[in-house]
Coordinates of C-alpha atoms in Angstrom, one line a residue:
Chain A
M1 CA 14.3 28.7 1.1
G2 CA 16.0 26.7 -1.9
N3 CA 17.4 24.0 0.1
N4 CA 14.3 23.3 2.4
I5 CA 12.6 22.6 -1.1
N6 CA 15.4 20.3 -2.6
K7 CA 15.3 17.6 -0.1
Y8 CA 11.5 17.0 -2.2
L9 CA 12.8 16.8 -5.5
P10 CA 12.8 15.4 -7.8
L11 CA 9.2 14.7 -7.4
T12 CA 7.4 11.2 -8.9
E13 CA 5.6 11.4 -11.8
S14 CA 2.3 11.0 -9.8
T15 CA 3.0 13.7 -7.0
A16 CA 3.7 15.9 -9.6
Y17 CA 0.6 16.0 -11.4
I18 CA -1.6 15.8 -7.8
L19 CA 0.4 18.8 -6.9
L20 CA -0.8 19.9 -10.6
A21 CA -4.2 19.0 -10.0
L22 CA -4.7 20.7 -6.8
N23 CA -4.5 24.2 -7.9
E24 CA -8.1 24.2 -7.1
P25 CA -9.9 22.0 -4.0
L26 CA -10.9 18.4 -5.2
H27 CA -11.1 15.2 -3.2
G28 CA -9.8 11.8 -4.0
Y29 CA -11.8 11.0 -6.6
G30 CA -12.0 14.6 -8.6
V31 CA -7.5 14.4 -8.5
M32 CA -7.9 10.9 -10.2
Q33 CA -10.2 11.9 -13.1
K34 CA -8.6 15.1 -13.7
V35 CA -5.4 13.7 -13.4
K36 CA -6.2 11.4 -16.3
V37 CA -7.6 14.0 -18.2
I38 CA -4.8 16.7 -17.7
S39 CA -1.6 13.5 -18.5
E40 CA -3.7 13.1 -21.4
N41 CA -3.9 9.6 -20.9
T42 CA -0.2 9.2 -19.6
V43 CA -0.6 9.1 -16.1
N44 CA -3.5 6.6 -14.1
I45 CA -2.8 6.9 -10.7
G46 CA -4.2 4.1 -8.4
P47 CA -6.5 4.5 -5.1
G48 CA -3.6 3.2 -2.8
T49 CA -1.1 5.7 -4.6
L50 CA -3.5 8.3 -3.9
Y51 CA -4.0 8.0 -0.4
G52 CA 0.1 7.4 -0.1
A53 CA 0.8 10.3 -1.7
F54 CA -2.4 13.2 0.5
S55 CA -0.7 12.0 3.6
S56 CA 2.7 12.4 2.8
L57 CA 1.6 15.5 1.0
E58 CA -0.5 17.0 3.8
E59 CA 2.6 15.8 6.4
Q60 CA 5.3 17.8 4.3
G61 CA 3.0 21.0 4.2
M62 CA 2.5 21.1 0.2
I63 CA -1.4 20.2 0.6
V64 CA -3.9 21.4 3.2
K65 CA -7.3 20.4 3.9
A66 CA -10.3 22.6 2.0
G67 CA -13.5 21.8 3.4
E68 CA -15.6 18.6 3.0
T69 CA -18.3 17.5 0.3
D70 CA -20.7 14.1 0.1
R71 CA -17.9 13.1 3.3
R72 CA -15.1 13.2 1.2
K73 CA -11.9 15.6 1.8
M74 CA -10.9 18.5 -0.4
Y75 CA -7.6 18.8 -0.8
V76 CA -5.9 22.4 -2.4
V77 CA -1.9 22.9 -2.8
T78 CA -0.1 25.4 -0.6
E79 CA 2.5 27.8 -1.4
K80 CA 4.8 25.5 -0.4
G81 CA 3.8 22.9 -2.9
R82 CA 3.3 25.7 -5.2
Q83 CA 7.0 26.7 -4.7
T84 CA 8.3 22.8 -5.1
L85 CA 6.1 22.0 -7.9
D86 CA 7.8 25.1 -10.1
E87 CA 11.0 24.2 -9.1
H88 CA 10.3 20.8 -10.5
V89 CA 8.8 22.2 -13.4
R90 CA 11.7 24.6 -13.7
R91 CA 14.5 21.5 -13.6
L92 CA 12.1 19.6 -16.1
E93 CA 12.4 22.4 -18.6
I94 CA 16.1 22.8 -18.7
L95 CA 16.2 18.9 -19.3
V96 CA 13.4 19.5 -22.5
K97 CA 16.0 22.5 -23.2
N98 CA 19.1 20.3 -23.3
R99 CA 17.6 17.5 -25.6
P100 CA 19.3 17.6 -29.0
S101 CA 17.2 18.5 -32.1
R102 CA 16.8 15.5 -34.4
G103 CA 16.5 16.4 -38.0
T104 CA 15.1 20.3 -37.9
S105 CA 17.3 21.3 -41.2
Chain B
M1 CA -25.2 -20.3 -2.1
S2 CA -22.5 -23.2 -2.0
K3 CA -19.2 -21.4 0.2
L4 CA -16.2 -23.1 0.5
T5 CA -12.9 -22.6 3.3
R6 CA -9.4 -23.2 2.8
S7 CA -6.9 -22.5 4.8
R8 CA -3.7 -21.7 2.6
W9 CA -0.3 -19.9 4.3
F10 CA 1.0 -16.7 2.2
W11 CA 4.2 -15.0 4.2
A12 CA 3.7 -11.4 3.7
W13 CA 6.4 -10.8 1.2
D14 CA 4.5 -13.1 -0.7
D15 CA 1.3 -11.1 -1.9
E16 CA 1.2 -10.8 -5.3
K17 CA 0.8 -14.7 -5.3
E18 CA -1.7 -14.6 -2.6
E19 CA -3.5 -12.3 -4.5
K20 CA -3.0 -14.3 -8.1
W21 CA -4.4 -17.1 -6.2
L22 CA -7.4 -15.2 -5.3
T23 CA -8.0 -14.1 -8.9
E24 CA -7.8 -17.5 -10.1
M25 CA -10.5 -18.7 -7.2
A26 CA -12.9 -15.9 -9.1
N27 CA -11.9 -17.1 -12.5
N28 CA -13.9 -20.4 -10.9
G29 CA -16.2 -19.2 -9.9
W30 CA -14.8 -18.7 -5.6
H31 CA -15.5 -15.2 -4.6
L32 CA -13.7 -14.5 -1.4
K33 CA -16.0 -13.6 1.2
N34 CA -13.6 -13.1 4.4
V35 CA -10.5 -14.3 6.0
S36 CA -9.4 -15.6 9.4
F37 CA -6.7 -16.2 11.8
P38 CA -4.6 -18.5 11.2
G39 CA -5.3 -18.1 7.0
R40 CA -8.2 -19.4 6.5
Y41 CA -10.5 -18.0 3.5
T42 CA -14.2 -18.3 3.1
F43 CA -15.5 -18.1 -0.6
E44 CA -18.7 -17.9 -1.5
Q45 CA -20.2 -19.7 -5.0
D46 CA -20.9 -17.1 -8.4
A47 CA -20.9 -16.9 -11.7
P48 CA -17.3 -17.1 -12.8
R49 CA -15.6 -13.2 -12.8
N50 CA -12.5 -11.6 -14.3
M51 CA -11.5 -9.6 -10.9
S52 CA -8.3 -8.1 -9.5
Y53 CA -7.5 -8.9 -6.6
R54 CA -4.9 -6.4 -4.1
L55 CA -3.6 -6.2 -0.9
D56 CA -2.7 -2.9 0.9
F57 CA -1.6 -2.7 4.8
F58 CA -3.1 -0.2 6.3
T59 CA -3.4 0.7 10.1
D60 CA -4.1 4.2 10.4
R61 CA -7.7 3.8 11.9
K62 CA -9.0 7.4 12.7
R63 CA -8.1 8.0 8.6
R64 CA -10.3 4.6 7.6
E65 CA -13.2 6.3 6.7
D66 CA -11.6 8.5 4.1
Y67 CA -9.1 5.4 2.5
L68 CA -12.2 3.5 2.2
Q69 CA -13.8 6.3 0.2
I70 CA -10.9 6.6 -1.8
F71 CA -10.7 3.4 -3.3
A72 CA -14.7 2.5 -3.2
D73 CA -14.1 6.2 -5.6
A74 CA -12.3 4.2 -7.8
G75 CA -14.6 1.2 -8.0
W76 CA -12.5 -1.0 -5.8
E77 CA -14.7 -3.1 -3.2
H78 CA -13.2 -3.5 0.3
V79 CA -14.0 -7.3 0.7
A80 CA -12.1 -8.4 3.7
Q81 CA -9.7 -7.3 6.6
Y82 CA -7.1 -9.1 8.2
G83 CA -5.0 -8.2 10.8
S84 CA -3.6 -4.8 9.6
W85 CA -4.2 -6.3 5.8
Q86 CA -7.0 -5.1 3.5
Y87 CA -8.2 -7.1 0.5
F88 CA -9.7 -5.1 -2.5
R89 CA -11.4 -6.5 -5.6
K90 CA -12.4 -4.5 -8.6
E91 CA -13.9 -6.5 -12.0
A92 CA -11.1 -5.9 -15.1
G93 CA -12.1 -5.9 -19.0
P94 CA -10.5 -8.1 -21.6
G95 CA -6.7 -7.6 -21.2
E96 CA -7.3 -5.1 -18.1
E97 CA -5.4 -5.5 -14.5
P98 CA -6.5 -2.8 -12.3
E99 CA -4.0 -1.6 -10.0
I100 CA -4.0 0.0 -6.3
F101 CA -0.4 1.3 -6.9
T102 CA 0.5 2.8 -9.9
D103 CA 4.0 3.5 -9.3
N104 CA 7.2 2.0 -7.3
E105 CA 7.4 3.7 -5.0
S106 CA 4.2 4.2 -3.5
K107 CA 4.6 -0.2 -3.5
V108 CA 7.5 0.1 -1.4
K109 CA 5.7 2.0 1.1
K110 CA 3.1 -0.5 1.4
Y111 CA 6.3 -2.7 2.5
Q112 CA 7.9 0.1 4.6
R113 CA 4.5 0.5 6.2
V114 CA 4.7 -3.7 7.4
I115 CA 8.4 -3.3 8.4
A116 CA 7.7 -0.3 10.8
I117 CA 5.0 -2.6 12.5
L118 CA 7.8 -5.6 12.9
V119 CA 10.9 -3.5 13.8
P120 CA 9.7 -2.2 17.5
L121 CA 8.7 -5.7 18.1
T122 CA 12.0 -7.5 17.8
P123 CA 14.0 -5.6 20.9
I124 CA 10.2 -6.2 23.2
W125 CA 10.7 -10.6 22.4
I126 CA 14.7 -10.1 23.0
I127 CA 14.2 -9.0 26.6
M128 CA 11.1 -11.0 27.1
I129 CA 13.5 -14.1 26.0
N130 CA 16.4 -12.6 28.2
R131 CA 14.0 -12.2 31.3
L132 CA 12.4 -16.0 31.0
N133 CA 15.4 -17.8 29.9
R134 CA 16.7 -16.9 33.7
R135 CA 14.2 -19.1 35.2
P136 CA 15.6 -22.9 35.1
E137 CA 12.1 -24.6 35.4
I138 CA 11.2 -26.8 32.4
F139 CA 8.2 -24.2 31.9
F140 CA 9.6 -20.9 31.5
Q141 CA 12.8 -22.9 29.4
A142 CA 9.2 -24.3 27.4
V143 CA 8.0 -20.5 26.5
T144 CA 11.6 -19.3 26.2
F145 CA 12.1 -21.9 23.2
I146 CA 8.7 -20.7 21.6
G147 CA 9.3 -17.3 22.6
F148 CA 12.8 -17.4 20.8
L149 CA 11.3 -19.5 17.3
I150 CA 8.4 -16.5 17.2
M151 CA 11.4 -13.9 17.4
L152 CA 13.2 -15.5 14.7
F153 CA 10.2 -15.8 12.4
Y154 CA 9.6 -11.9 12.4
I155 CA 13.4 -11.4 11.9
Y156 CA 13.1 -13.8 8.8
T157 CA 9.9 -11.6 7.8
M158 CA 11.6 -8.3 8.2
L159 CA 14.7 -9.4 6.3
M160 CA 12.7 -10.8 3.4
M161 CA 10.8 -7.7 3.4
L162 CA 13.5 -5.6 3.2
R163 CA 14.9 -7.6 0.6
R164 CA 11.4 -7.0 -1.7
V165 CA 11.8 -3.3 -1.0
S166 CA 15.3 -3.2 -2.2
R167 CA 14.2 -4.9 -5.7
L168 CA 11.4 -2.8 -5.7
K169 CA 13.9 -0.3 -5.8
R170 CA 16.3 -1.2 -8.4
K171 CA 13.2 -1.9 -11.4

């Protein structure tokens, strides 16, 4: 399983945030808005980038369709997507742990 | 409402130049209405506006509605289509420059979609030219020559697109 996931890593910042946002079913615009909020305005996803990410994530089995509202398809993260995101976050945590501390004494 | 038609040629890897030109036209009050073969741009006159024009290359007809919906929800108007090229625009506030692709990876994928369309066409041209070339009549020789020029055009486009991709990847 581990190797299976490693080929997708590291995720781009946008992809990581899209997976994070899709822990609940959302449509495209919902994802764009949520990412803006949860990233504290550090990540802004354009529609071209979002559409491309939806297509490849669906193809890779990391997200699936979860119904429709007002003719807009909603997606939600799958178990595979969640595992990939977890592994991505674990790597980032290792990075953070290794960050040299500055003037804390 | 007055109209203006301009003919201009842009290479596929020069899409940013094209976007800039359309933005300048809108700044001068000429707003894109339609794009048709071979590179004819129709504009309509209205108040000058600060617009951001962006191009995408999209071929998946079955998912066109979903695709356009996401752009519309994000405030992008689908203005025109030329082949598989999609023209979008969005009003830009002062100092703002809205983008449809917000990272390098997705920009690279756009150019790779264009390359993916061109690659399978090249062997078709080569086979066709090879067949035609065997006929000695002047007519077939002329067609062969034209076919050869078109093939060179495809190969040149592909190489320039690959160069664009490798430059983006280095950023």
